[in-house]
mmCIF file of C-alpha atoms and ligand atoms in Angstrom:
data_model
loop_
_atom_site.group_PDB
_atom_site.id
_atom_site.type_symbol
_atom_site.label_atom_id
_atom_site.label_comp_id
_atom_site.label_asym_id
_atom_site.label_seq_id
_atom_site.Cartn_x
_atom_site.Cartn_y
_atom_site.Cartn_z
ATOM 1 C CA MET A 5 0.004 -0.007 0.015
ATOM 2 C CA ARG A 6 1.013 3.598 -0.414
ATOM 3 C CA LEU A 7 -0.152 6.776 1.328
ATOM 4 C CA ILE A 8 0.888 10.072 -0.180
ATOM 5 C CA THR A 9 -0.025 13.503 1.099
ATOM 6 C CA ALA A 10 0.342 16.898 -0.549
ATOM 7 C CA GLY A 11 -0.447 20.333 0.802
ATOM 8 C CA GLU A 12 0.782 23.322 2.786
ATOM 9 C CA SER A 13 -0.584 24.555 6.105
ATOM 10 C CA HIS A 14 -2.115 27.758 4.706
ATOM 11 C CA GLY A 15 -2.341 26.772 1.052
ATOM 12 C CA PRO A 16 -5.621 26.015 -0.733
ATOM 13 C CA GLY A 17 -5.918 22.520 0.716
ATOM 14 C CA LEU A 18 -4.507 19.076 1.474
ATOM 15 C CA THR A 19 -4.707 15.899 -0.585
ATOM 16 C CA CYS A 20 -4.229 12.306 0.406
ATOM 17 C CA ILE A 21 -3.942 9.397 -2.028
ATOM 18 C CA VAL A 22 -4.207 5.854 -0.682
ATOM 19 C CA GLU A 23 -3.316 3.057 -3.019
ATOM 20 C CA GLY A 24 -3.689 -0.686 -2.461
ATOM 21 C CA LEU A 25 -7.019 -1.261 -0.746
ATOM 22 C CA PRO A 26 -9.143 -4.089 -2.095
ATOM 23 C CA ALA A 27 -12.414 -3.515 -3.927
ATOM 24 C CA GLY A 28 -15.765 -3.996 -2.293
ATOM 25 C CA LEU A 29 -14.921 -2.485 1.056
ATOM 26 C CA GLU A 30 -18.003 -0.776 2.406
ATOM 27 C CA LEU A 31 -17.680 2.629 4.097
ATOM 28 C CA SER A 32 -19.703 5.701 5.020
ATOM 29 C CA GLN A 33 -18.882 9.387 5.027
ATOM 30 C CA GLU A 34 -19.363 9.469 8.798
ATOM 31 C CA GLU A 35 -16.737 6.760 9.316
ATOM 32 C CA LEU A 36 -14.322 8.536 6.998
ATOM 33 C CA ASN A 37 -14.717 11.860 8.796
ATOM 34 C CA ARG A 38 -14.949 10.731 12.411
ATOM 35 C CA ASP A 39 -11.203 10.816 13.048
ATOM 36 C CA MET A 40 -10.852 14.113 11.198
ATOM 37 C CA ALA A 41 -13.059 15.728 13.828
ATOM 38 C CA ARG A 42 -11.334 13.819 16.687
ATOM 39 C CA ARG A 43 -7.954 15.138 15.537
ATOM 40 C CA GLN A 44 -9.171 18.698 16.000
ATOM 41 C CA LEU A 45 -10.006 18.214 19.689
ATOM 42 C CA GLY A 46 -7.940 18.460 22.823
ATOM 43 C CA HIS A 47 -7.362 21.048 25.499
ATOM 44 C CA GLY A 48 -4.446 23.274 24.530
ATOM 45 C CA ARG A 49 -5.287 23.838 20.877
ATOM 46 C CA GLY A 50 -4.820 27.354 19.450
ATOM 47 C CA GLY A 51 -6.976 29.650 17.277
ATOM 48 C CA ARG A 52 -6.547 27.730 14.034
ATOM 49 C CA MET A 53 -8.919 24.936 15.087
ATOM 50 C CA LYS A 54 -11.758 27.445 15.424
ATOM 51 C CA ILE A 55 -11.301 28.259 11.718
ATOM 52 C CA GLU A 56 -11.106 24.696 10.379
ATOM 53 C CA THR A 57 -13.853 22.047 10.235
ATOM 54 C CA ASP A 58 -11.989 19.206 8.606
ATOM 55 C CA THR A 59 -13.751 16.807 6.335
ATOM 56 C CA ALA A 60 -12.468 14.595 3.537
ATOM 57 C CA GLN A 61 -14.048 14.965 0.093
ATOM 58 C CA VAL A 62 -13.649 11.835 -2.023
ATOM 59 C CA THR A 63 -12.680 12.580 -5.586
ATOM 60 C CA ALA A 64 -11.603 9.070 -6.741
ATOM 61 C CA GLY A 65 -11.688 5.397 -5.917
ATOM 62 C CA ILE A 66 -15.112 5.059 -4.172
ATOM 63 C CA ARG A 67 -18.494 4.510 -5.803
ATOM 64 C CA HIS A 68 -21.825 4.265 -3.979
ATOM 65 C CA GLY A 69 -20.113 3.639 -0.651
ATOM 66 C CA ARG A 70 -17.707 0.929 -1.750
ATOM 67 C CA THR A 71 -14.066 0.980 -2.760
ATOM 68 C CA LEU A 72 -13.354 0.221 -6.435
ATOM 69 C CA GLY A 73 -9.843 -1.216 -5.933
ATOM 70 C CA GLY A 74 -8.009 1.711 -7.493
ATOM 71 C CA PRO A 75 -6.252 4.656 -5.781
ATOM 72 C CA ILE A 76 -8.531 6.662 -3.482
ATOM 73 C CA ALA A 77 -8.088 10.441 -3.519
ATOM 74 C CA LEU A 78 -9.224 12.594 -0.594
ATOM 75 C CA GLN A 79 -9.302 16.374 -0.408
ATOM 76 C CA VAL A 80 -9.268 18.375 2.832
ATOM 77 C CA ALA A 81 -9.858 22.133 2.446
ATOM 78 C CA ASN A 82 -7.873 24.713 4.380
ATOM 79 C CA ARG A 83 -10.533 27.217 5.296
ATOM 80 C CA ASP A 84 -7.815 29.519 6.583
ATOM 81 C CA TYR A 85 -6.600 29.893 2.993
ATOM 82 C CA ALA A 86 -9.173 32.663 2.621
ATOM 83 C CA ASN A 87 -6.952 34.692 4.993
ATOM 84 C CA TRP A 88 -3.726 33.712 3.227
ATOM 85 C CA GLU A 89 -4.726 34.000 -0.412
ATOM 86 C CA GLU A 90 -2.022 36.540 -1.277
ATOM 87 C CA ARG A 91 0.726 35.007 0.834
ATOM 88 C CA MET A 92 0.084 31.412 -0.315
ATOM 89 C CA ASN A 93 -1.276 31.822 -3.821
ATOM 90 C CA PRO A 94 0.077 29.173 -6.217
ATOM 91 C CA TRP A 95 0.539 31.949 -8.779
ATOM 92 C CA PRO A 96 2.352 35.334 -8.712
ATOM 93 C CA VAL A 97 0.389 38.137 -7.002
ATOM 94 C CA GLU A 98 0.531 41.927 -7.340
ATOM 95 C CA ALA A 99 1.033 42.484 -3.617
ATOM 96 C CA ASP A 100 4.450 42.636 -2.015
ATOM 97 C CA VAL A 101 4.553 39.506 0.191
ATOM 98 C CA PRO A 102 7.259 39.875 2.874
ATOM 99 C CA GLU A 103 9.613 36.890 3.401
ATOM 100 C CA VAL A 104 10.014 35.192 6.795
ATOM 101 C CA HIS A 105 13.649 35.321 8.023
ATOM 102 C CA LEU A 106 13.396 34.122 11.629
ATOM 103 C CA PRO A 107 13.854 30.334 11.927
ATOM 104 C CA ARG A 108 12.376 28.661 15.019
ATOM 105 C CA PRO A 109 14.693 26.334 16.973
ATOM 106 C CA GLY A 110 13.180 22.836 16.838
ATOM 107 C CA HIS A 111 11.309 23.371 13.546
ATOM 108 C CA ALA A 112 12.451 22.452 10.020
ATOM 109 C CA ASP A 113 12.957 26.162 9.319
ATOM 110 C CA LEU A 114 16.730 26.673 9.303
ATOM 111 C CA VAL A 115 17.993 23.431 7.745
ATOM 112 C CA GLY A 116 15.100 23.496 5.284
ATOM 113 C CA THR A 117 16.121 26.955 3.956
ATOM 114 C CA MET A 118 19.707 25.802 3.516
ATOM 115 C CA LYS A 119 18.831 22.511 1.865
ATOM 116 C CA PHE A 120 16.105 23.868 -0.446
ATOM 117 C CA ALA A 121 17.983 27.050 -1.374
ATOM 118 C CA THR A 122 15.442 29.620 -0.270
ATOM 119 C CA SER A 123 15.693 32.835 1.741
ATOM 120 C CA ASP A 124 12.073 32.534 2.802
ATOM 121 C CA VAL A 125 11.393 30.326 5.803
ATOM 122 C CA ARG A 126 7.718 30.214 4.789
ATOM 123 C CA ASN A 127 8.670 27.975 1.847
ATOM 124 C CA ILE A 128 9.776 25.383 4.418
ATOM 125 C CA LEU A 129 7.451 25.819 7.414
ATOM 126 C CA GLU A 130 4.263 25.547 5.394
ATOM 127 C CA ARG A 131 4.986 21.939 4.389
ATOM 128 C CA ALA A 132 6.764 21.007 7.630
ATOM 129 C CA SER A 133 3.654 22.085 9.625
ATOM 130 C CA ALA A 134 1.654 19.407 11.394
ATOM 131 C CA ARG A 135 -1.379 20.619 9.443
ATOM 132 C CA GLU A 136 -0.297 17.888 7.022
ATOM 133 C CA THR A 137 -1.466 15.298 9.558
ATOM 134 C CA ALA A 138 -5.079 16.138 8.708
ATOM 135 C CA ALA A 139 -4.441 14.469 5.333
ATOM 136 C CA ARG A 140 -2.743 11.468 6.977
ATOM 137 C CA VAL A 141 -5.730 11.002 9.282
ATOM 138 C CA ALA A 142 -8.045 11.056 6.265
ATOM 139 C CA GLY A 143 -5.993 8.264 4.636
ATOM 140 C CA GLY A 144 -5.605 6.430 7.962
ATOM 141 C CA ALA A 145 -9.409 6.352 8.310
ATOM 142 C CA LEU A 146 -9.546 4.238 5.138
ATOM 143 C CA ALA A 147 -6.952 1.863 6.585
ATOM 144 C CA LYS A 148 -8.944 1.639 9.801
ATOM 145 C CA ILE A 149 -12.185 0.826 7.954
ATOM 146 C CA PHE A 150 -10.329 -1.983 6.144
ATOM 147 C CA LEU A 151 -8.931 -3.305 9.439
ATOM 148 C CA GLN A 152 -12.317 -3.113 11.087
ATOM 149 C CA ALA A 153 -13.664 -5.368 8.333
ATOM 150 C CA LEU A 154 -11.056 -7.909 9.484
ATOM 151 C CA GLY A 155 -11.953 -7.613 13.174
ATOM 152 C CA VAL A 156 -9.173 -5.171 14.154
ATOM 153 C CA GLN A 157 -9.798 -2.125 16.331
ATOM 154 C CA ILE A 158 -7.380 0.699 17.085
ATOM 155 C CA PHE A 159 -7.521 3.103 20.034
ATOM 156 C CA SER A 160 -5.259 5.709 21.593
ATOM 157 C CA HIS A 161 -4.927 7.595 24.850
ATOM 158 C CA VAL A 162 -2.653 10.187 26.402
ATOM 159 C CA ILE A 163 -0.539 8.894 29.255
ATOM 160 C CA GLN A 164 1.617 11.911 29.990
ATOM 161 C CA ILE A 165 1.637 15.692 29.509
ATOM 162 C CA THR A 166 4.966 17.219 30.579
ATOM 163 C CA GLY A 167 5.543 15.758 34.064
ATOM 164 C CA VAL A 168 1.895 14.700 34.728
ATOM 165 C CA ARG A 169 1.619 10.932 34.250
ATOM 166 C CA ALA A 170 -1.404 8.663 34.297
ATOM 167 C CA PRO A 171 -1.178 5.418 36.300
ATOM 168 C CA GLN A 172 0.086 2.548 34.169
ATOM 169 C CA ARG A 173 -2.543 0.089 32.926
ATOM 170 C CA SER A 174 -1.547 -3.218 31.346
ATOM 171 C CA ASP A 175 -5.047 -4.693 31.467
ATOM 172 C CA LEU A 176 -6.843 -2.384 29.028
ATOM 173 C CA THR A 177 -9.480 -3.823 26.695
ATOM 174 C CA ALA A 178 -11.322 -2.230 23.741
ATOM 175 C CA ALA A 179 -14.262 -1.465 26.041
ATOM 176 C CA ASP A 180 -12.068 0.793 28.238
ATOM 177 C CA PHE A 181 -11.773 3.249 25.341
ATOM 178 C CA ALA A 182 -15.500 3.817 24.805
ATOM 179 C CA ASP A 183 -15.519 7.306 26.366
ATOM 180 C CA ILE A 184 -11.930 8.333 25.843
ATOM 181 C CA ASP A 185 -12.843 11.312 23.679
ATOM 182 C CA ALA A 186 -14.893 12.760 26.519
ATOM 183 C CA SER A 187 -11.698 13.587 28.374
ATOM 184 C CA PRO A 188 -10.419 17.035 27.254
ATOM 185 C CA VAL A 189 -6.903 15.567 27.047
ATOM 186 C CA ARG A 190 -7.960 12.056 25.961
ATOM 187 C CA CYS A 191 -6.617 10.492 29.175
ATOM 188 C CA LEU A 192 -8.357 7.444 30.681
ATOM 189 C CA ASP A 193 -7.775 8.497 34.319
ATOM 190 C CA PRO A 194 -10.152 11.313 35.402
ATOM 191 C CA GLU A 195 -7.858 12.660 38.128
ATOM 192 C CA THR A 196 -4.866 12.777 35.819
ATOM 193 C CA SER A 197 -7.049 14.436 33.133
ATOM 194 C CA THR A 198 -7.851 17.278 35.543
ATOM 195 C CA ALA A 199 -4.197 17.619 36.513
ATOM 196 C CA MET A 200 -3.138 17.699 32.844
ATOM 197 C CA VAL A 201 -5.664 20.420 32.038
ATOM 198 C CA ALA A 202 -4.375 22.488 35.000
ATOM 199 C CA GLU A 203 -0.797 21.986 33.865
ATOM 200 C CA ILE A 204 -1.609 23.088 30.294
ATOM 201 C CA ASN A 205 -3.340 26.212 31.647
ATOM 202 C CA ARG A 206 -0.431 26.986 33.985
ATOM 203 C CA LEU A 207 2.281 26.610 31.318
ATOM 204 C CA ARG A 208 0.235 28.351 28.615
ATOM 205 C CA LYS A 209 0.068 31.427 30.864
ATOM 206 C CA ALA A 210 3.844 31.226 31.157
ATOM 207 C CA ASN A 211 4.093 31.296 27.304
ATOM 208 C CA GLU A 212 5.263 27.657 27.236
ATOM 209 C CA SER A 213 4.381 24.748 25.047
ATOM 210 C CA LEU A 214 4.013 21.169 26.322
ATOM 211 C CA GLY A 215 4.969 17.736 25.076
ATOM 212 C CA GLY A 216 3.907 14.343 26.347
ATOM 213 C CA VAL A 217 3.414 10.668 25.629
ATOM 214 C CA PHE A 218 0.513 8.875 23.964
ATOM 215 C CA GLU A 219 -0.146 5.202 23.515
ATOM 216 C CA VAL A 220 -1.841 3.415 20.586
ATOM 217 C CA ARG A 221 -3.434 0.015 21.362
ATOM 218 C CA THR A 222 -4.689 -2.352 18.667
ATOM 219 C CA PHE A 223 -6.936 -5.315 19.387
ATOM 220 C CA GLY A 224 -7.981 -8.288 17.254
ATOM 221 C CA LEU A 225 -4.759 -8.745 15.237
ATOM 222 C CA THR A 226 -3.924 -12.089 13.683
ATOM 223 C CA PRO A 227 -0.540 -13.580 14.635
ATOM 224 C CA GLY A 228 2.271 -13.483 12.078
ATOM 225 C CA LEU A 229 1.908 -10.068 10.424
ATOM 226 C CA GLY A 230 5.399 -8.819 9.524
ATOM 227 C CA SER A 231 8.327 -11.178 9.373
ATOM 228 C CA HIS A 232 11.579 -12.024 11.134
ATOM 229 C CA VAL A 233 13.332 -12.905 7.859
ATOM 230 C CA SER A 234 14.583 -9.480 6.748
ATOM 231 C CA TRP A 235 14.963 -6.141 8.440
ATOM 232 C CA GLU A 236 12.521 -4.246 6.196
ATOM 233 C CA GLU A 237 9.764 -6.690 6.950
ATOM 234 C CA ARG A 238 10.032 -6.537 10.738
ATOM 235 C CA LEU A 239 6.826 -4.883 11.840
ATOM 236 C CA ASP A 240 8.356 -3.141 14.859
ATOM 237 C CA GLY A 241 10.729 -1.289 12.504
ATOM 238 C CA ARG A 242 7.906 -0.324 10.160
ATOM 239 C CA LEU A 243 5.744 0.907 13.000
ATOM 240 C CA GLY A 244 8.654 2.809 14.543
ATOM 241 C CA GLN A 245 9.287 4.620 11.278
ATOM 242 C CA ALA A 246 5.621 5.480 10.835
ATOM 243 C CA ILE A 247 5.286 6.846 14.349
ATOM 244 C CA LEU A 248 8.543 8.805 14.283
ATOM 245 C CA SER A 249 7.492 10.381 10.972
ATOM 246 C CA ILE A 250 4.780 12.286 12.830
ATOM 247 C CA GLN A 251 5.881 15.865 13.413
ATOM 248 C CA ALA A 252 7.546 16.471 16.840
ATOM 249 C CA MET A 253 7.933 12.777 17.802
ATOM 250 C CA LYS A 254 11.213 12.036 19.552
ATOM 251 C CA GLY A 255 10.804 8.543 20.921
ATOM 252 C CA VAL A 256 8.842 5.360 20.351
ATOM 253 C CA GLY A 257 8.326 2.373 22.643
ATOM 254 C CA ILE A 258 6.887 -1.065 21.942
ATOM 255 C CA GLY A 259 5.205 -2.802 24.848
ATOM 256 C CA GLU A 260 7.150 -1.941 27.987
ATOM 257 C CA GLY A 261 9.715 -0.279 25.659
ATOM 258 C CA PHE A 262 12.556 1.492 27.481
ATOM 259 C CA GLU A 263 11.428 0.028 30.823
ATOM 260 C CA LEU A 264 12.385 -3.476 29.576
ATOM 261 C CA ALA A 265 16.005 -2.334 29.509
ATOM 262 C CA ALA A 266 15.981 -2.113 33.321
ATOM 263 C CA LYS A 267 14.514 -5.579 33.933
ATOM 264 C CA PRO A 268 16.269 -8.909 34.292
ATOM 265 C CA GLY A 269 15.446 -11.398 31.510
ATOM 266 C CA SER A 270 13.215 -13.523 33.755
ATOM 267 C CA GLN A 271 10.813 -10.560 34.105
ATOM 268 C CA ALA A 272 11.025 -9.173 30.613
ATOM 269 C CA HIS A 273 9.298 -11.803 28.471
ATOM 270 C CA ASP A 274 5.895 -13.385 28.097
ATOM 271 C CA GLU A 275 5.860 -17.077 28.998
ATOM 272 C CA ILE A 276 4.030 -19.466 26.673
ATOM 273 C CA PHE A 277 1.091 -21.669 27.739
ATOM 274 C CA TYR A 278 -1.305 -23.972 25.926
ATOM 275 C CA SER A 279 -4.771 -25.308 26.588
ATOM 276 C CA PRO A 280 -7.120 -27.054 24.119
ATOM 277 C CA GLU A 281 -9.783 -24.373 24.679
ATOM 278 C CA ARG A 282 -7.539 -21.327 24.279
ATOM 279 C CA GLY A 283 -4.704 -22.679 22.111
ATOM 280 C CA TYR A 284 -1.355 -20.969 22.767
ATOM 281 C CA TYR A 285 -1.685 -18.048 25.141
ATOM 282 C CA ARG A 286 0.285 -15.678 27.356
ATOM 283 C CA GLU A 287 -0.490 -14.221 30.741
ATOM 284 C CA THR A 288 1.547 -11.045 30.185
ATOM 285 C CA ASN A 289 2.131 -8.765 27.201
ATOM 286 C CA ARG A 290 5.467 -7.084 27.990
ATOM 287 C CA CYS A 291 6.500 -7.372 24.342
ATOM 288 C CA GLY A 292 3.533 -5.231 23.276
ATOM 289 C CA GLY A 293 2.225 -7.794 20.858
ATOM 290 C CA LEU A 294 5.393 -8.155 18.759
ATOM 291 C CA GLU A 295 8.012 -10.934 18.854
ATOM 292 C CA GLY A 296 10.672 -11.327 16.166
ATOM 293 C CA GLY A 297 9.132 -8.475 14.192
ATOM 294 C CA MET A 298 5.803 -10.306 13.958
ATOM 295 C CA THR A 299 2.466 -9.836 15.680
ATOM 296 C CA THR A 300 1.795 -12.422 18.389
ATOM 297 C CA GLY A 301 -1.987 -11.912 18.225
ATOM 298 C CA GLN A 302 -1.979 -10.091 21.583
ATOM 299 C CA PRO A 303 -2.847 -6.402 21.716
ATOM 300 C CA LEU A 304 -0.291 -4.242 19.931
ATOM 301 C CA VAL A 305 0.947 -1.561 22.337
ATOM 302 C CA ILE A 306 2.966 1.383 20.998
ATOM 303 C CA SER A 307 3.896 4.551 22.856
ATOM 304 C CA ALA A 308 5.289 7.752 21.392
ATOM 305 C CA ALA A 309 7.067 10.674 23.091
ATOM 306 C CA MET A 310 6.300 14.112 21.634
ATOM 307 C CA LYS A 311 8.525 17.115 22.264
ATOM 308 C CA PRO A 312 6.957 20.482 23.186
ATOM 309 C CA LEU A 313 5.901 22.413 20.080
ATOM 310 C CA PRO A 314 8.656 24.666 18.765
ATOM 311 C CA THR A 315 6.450 27.678 17.982
ATOM 312 C CA LEU A 316 6.518 29.633 21.233
ATOM 313 C CA THR A 317 4.609 32.730 22.221
ATOM 314 C CA LYS A 318 7.816 33.811 24.030
ATOM 315 C CA PRO A 319 10.256 33.033 21.247
ATOM 316 C CA LEU A 320 13.693 31.484 21.677
ATOM 317 C CA ARG A 321 16.930 33.074 20.514
ATOM 318 C CA SER A 322 17.644 32.687 16.851
ATOM 319 C CA VAL A 323 19.350 34.476 13.945
ATOM 320 C CA ASP A 324 17.841 36.614 11.183
ATOM 321 C CA ILE A 325 18.923 34.703 8.080
ATOM 322 C CA SER A 326 18.881 37.847 5.902
ATOM 323 C CA THR A 327 21.369 39.723 8.176
ATOM 324 C CA ARG A 328 22.829 36.861 10.298
ATOM 325 C CA GLU A 329 22.269 39.113 13.328
ATOM 326 C CA PRO A 330 20.816 37.727 16.563
ATOM 327 C CA ALA A 331 17.010 37.920 16.604
ATOM 328 C CA ALA A 332 14.006 36.328 18.329
ATOM 329 C CA ALA A 333 12.498 33.380 16.460
ATOM 330 C CA LEU A 334 9.298 33.755 14.462
ATOM 331 C CA ARG A 335 6.293 34.302 16.690
ATOM 332 C CA GLU A 336 3.081 32.969 15.233
ATOM 333 C CA ARG A 337 -0.328 31.882 16.446
ATOM 334 C CA THR A 338 0.193 28.402 17.850
ATOM 335 C CA ASP A 339 -1.149 25.577 20.015
ATOM 336 C CA SER A 340 0.071 25.019 23.591
ATOM 337 C CA THR A 341 -0.036 21.258 23.237
ATOM 338 C CA THR A 342 -1.289 18.826 20.628
ATOM 339 C CA VAL A 343 -0.526 15.492 22.302
ATOM 340 C CA PRO A 344 -4.244 14.506 22.334
ATOM 341 C CA ALA A 345 -4.473 15.241 18.563
ATOM 342 C CA ALA A 346 -1.130 13.553 17.839
ATOM 343 C CA ALA A 347 -2.558 10.362 19.368
ATOM 344 C CA ILE A 348 -5.196 10.316 16.633
ATOM 345 C CA VAL A 349 -2.456 10.741 14.053
ATOM 346 C CA GLY A 350 -0.697 7.837 15.801
ATOM 347 C CA GLU A 351 -3.831 5.731 15.303
ATOM 348 C CA ALA A 352 -3.807 6.620 11.609
ATOM 349 C CA MET A 353 -0.156 5.714 11.102
ATOM 350 C CA VAL A 354 -0.445 2.418 12.987
ATOM 351 C CA ALA A 355 -3.590 1.660 10.950
ATOM 352 C CA PHE A 356 -1.791 2.277 7.665
ATOM 353 C CA VAL A 357 1.208 0.042 8.580
ATOM 354 C CA LEU A 358 -1.121 -2.749 9.790
ATOM 355 C CA ALA A 359 -3.399 -2.505 6.764
ATOM 356 C CA ASP A 360 -0.314 -2.766 4.544
ATOM 357 C CA ALA A 361 0.828 -5.827 6.521
ATOM 358 C CA TYR A 362 -2.563 -7.518 5.978
ATOM 359 C CA ARG A 363 -2.404 -6.696 2.237
ATOM 360 C CA THR A 364 1.114 -8.129 2.020
ATOM 361 C CA LYS A 365 0.183 -11.336 3.833
ATOM 362 C CA PHE A 366 -3.281 -12.045 2.485
ATOM 363 C CA GLY A 367 -3.425 -10.350 -0.953
ATOM 364 C CA GLY A 368 -6.813 -10.457 -2.689
ATOM 365 C CA ASP A 369 -8.523 -8.105 -5.144
ATOM 366 C CA HIS A 370 -11.851 -8.003 -3.297
ATOM 367 C CA ILE A 371 -12.443 -7.700 0.470
ATOM 368 C CA ASP A 372 -14.113 -11.140 0.420
ATOM 369 C CA ASP A 373 -10.870 -12.627 -0.931
ATOM 370 C CA VAL A 374 -8.970 -11.074 1.944
ATOM 371 C CA ARG A 375 -11.467 -12.343 4.527
ATOM 372 C CA GLU A 376 -11.317 -15.833 3.079
ATOM 373 C CA ALA A 377 -7.491 -15.921 3.001
ATOM 374 C CA LEU A 378 -7.422 -14.714 6.625
ATOM 375 C CA ARG A 379 -9.987 -17.318 7.710
ATOM 376 C CA ALA A 380 -8.048 -20.171 6.044
ATOM 377 C CA TYR A 381 -4.775 -19.017 7.627
ATOM 378 C CA GLU A 382 -6.287 -18.756 11.128
ATOM 379 C CA GLU A 383 -7.783 -22.225 10.708
ATOM 380 C CA ARG A 384 -4.399 -23.629 9.680
ATOM 381 C CA ILE A 385 -2.575 -22.154 12.717
ATOM 382 C CA GLY A 386 -5.437 -23.041 15.047
ATOM 383 C CA TRP A 387 -5.914 -19.422 16.114
ATOM 384 C CA LYS A 388 -8.851 -18.884 18.468
ATOM 385 C CA ARG A 389 -10.363 -15.397 18.289
HETATM 386 C C1 EPS B 13 1.243 24.322 13.204
HETATM 387 C C2 EPS B 13 0.815 25.589 13.644
HETATM 388 C C3 EPS B 13 -0.619 25.879 13.900
HETATM 389 C C4 EPS B 13 -1.369 24.604 14.141
HETATM 390 C C5 EPS B 13 -1.091 23.687 12.961
HETATM 391 C C6 EPS B 13 0.314 23.212 13.000
HETATM 392 O O1 EPS B 13 -1.244 26.434 12.722
HETATM 393 P P1 EPS B 13 -1.359 27.992 12.491
HETATM 394 O O2 EPS B 13 0.035 28.453 12.219
HETATM 395 O O3 EPS B 13 -2.264 28.141 11.283
HETATM 396 O O4 EPS B 13 -1.948 28.580 13.732
HETATM 397 O O5 EPS B 13 -2.742 24.839 14.339
HETATM 398 O O6 EPS B 13 -1.929 22.588 13.004
HETATM 399 C C7 EPS B 13 -3.062 22.552 12.194
HETATM 400 C C8 EPS B 13 -3.409 23.561 11.433
HETATM 401 C C9 EPS B 13 -3.804 21.340 12.285
HETATM 402 O O7 EPS B 13 -4.740 21.147 11.510
HETATM 403 O O8 EPS B 13 -3.400 20.468 13.106
HETATM 404 C C10 EPS B 13 2.644 24.062 12.966
HETATM 405 O O9 EPS B 13 3.467 25.031 12.904
HETATM 406 O O10 EPS B 13 3.081 22.899 12.826
#
């Protein structure tokens, strides 16, 4: 499968093309747009989200609510373009549009201008912006719908905002996530939610931005997606790349992740049991559902660490690239934190990688072919759902 996005933050709009889904997959506009709306939520968002109401318009690949088997094209409008029409017009304009010369530490600004030979930071920041994730979430929704048809469900939650951490939960099931979007920070623990909101308010007043950690959990996976045989096929590597490609991610963990490094071997793995009723099973899931680069069939647990956003209302020290004199970095409208939204993007990226893994393993031109191949495989390995 392929997922390609195009678009700038304040340009006319974003595009996502998803290639490789089978024909016959049924979907509704509501399902396609649900995650688009969820990505716009979260305490700590800035003024931009009041302007946008993201929805994906389908311009190719779907007919009467079913996929046709060809590339699917999705368009997401930037409503804010109305305010940027001169500055972001694809074609030359009469007006004198000033260049941006103040790169923000932590953003793509400085290196991007050097690499792409431009004196205008706007030529870099517009594409580097996390606005692009709206297009990824549109494409990820298609992957999720495909996975849902195979009995797979993906959820996310925020487990940390700066130093405020939710209690660890290893026992979560799909049902635990039913009301997750009701929390203003998408945290499962109500007390921690309140503390996170207070921390966002406190640091926002101090002109700070906040990072954090989210977790993506996937239920209903078949064992054996990915492969141990070559490095590119190892699913942990593919998931890591997909997660770290999300703007502002600085770390990724699988299962107990970095904590496993501190444990002795006897407490770091998931012992194997068998019963005729259950087949092979485990009583722990420290590996996060991946062994040898393959799914074990247990819940897939992935965490991601996000750095604080680099656009600050009290800017950091930088250099004016037109004069090379010291100057404060660009100060723009911004969010205080987007960890709750980034978690939705995490769901989309995990969904895409998993959908691709199902396509690789089970092939099929029509969704019924995929279902049949999956059923036959699960029967052969004696997998009990
Ligand atoms: C972003 C800066 C902000 C965010 C934007 C990402 O946009 P603006 O400069 O227009 O205020 O709101 O995120 C989105 C627009 C979005 O849809 O998530 C940045 O610099 O990365």
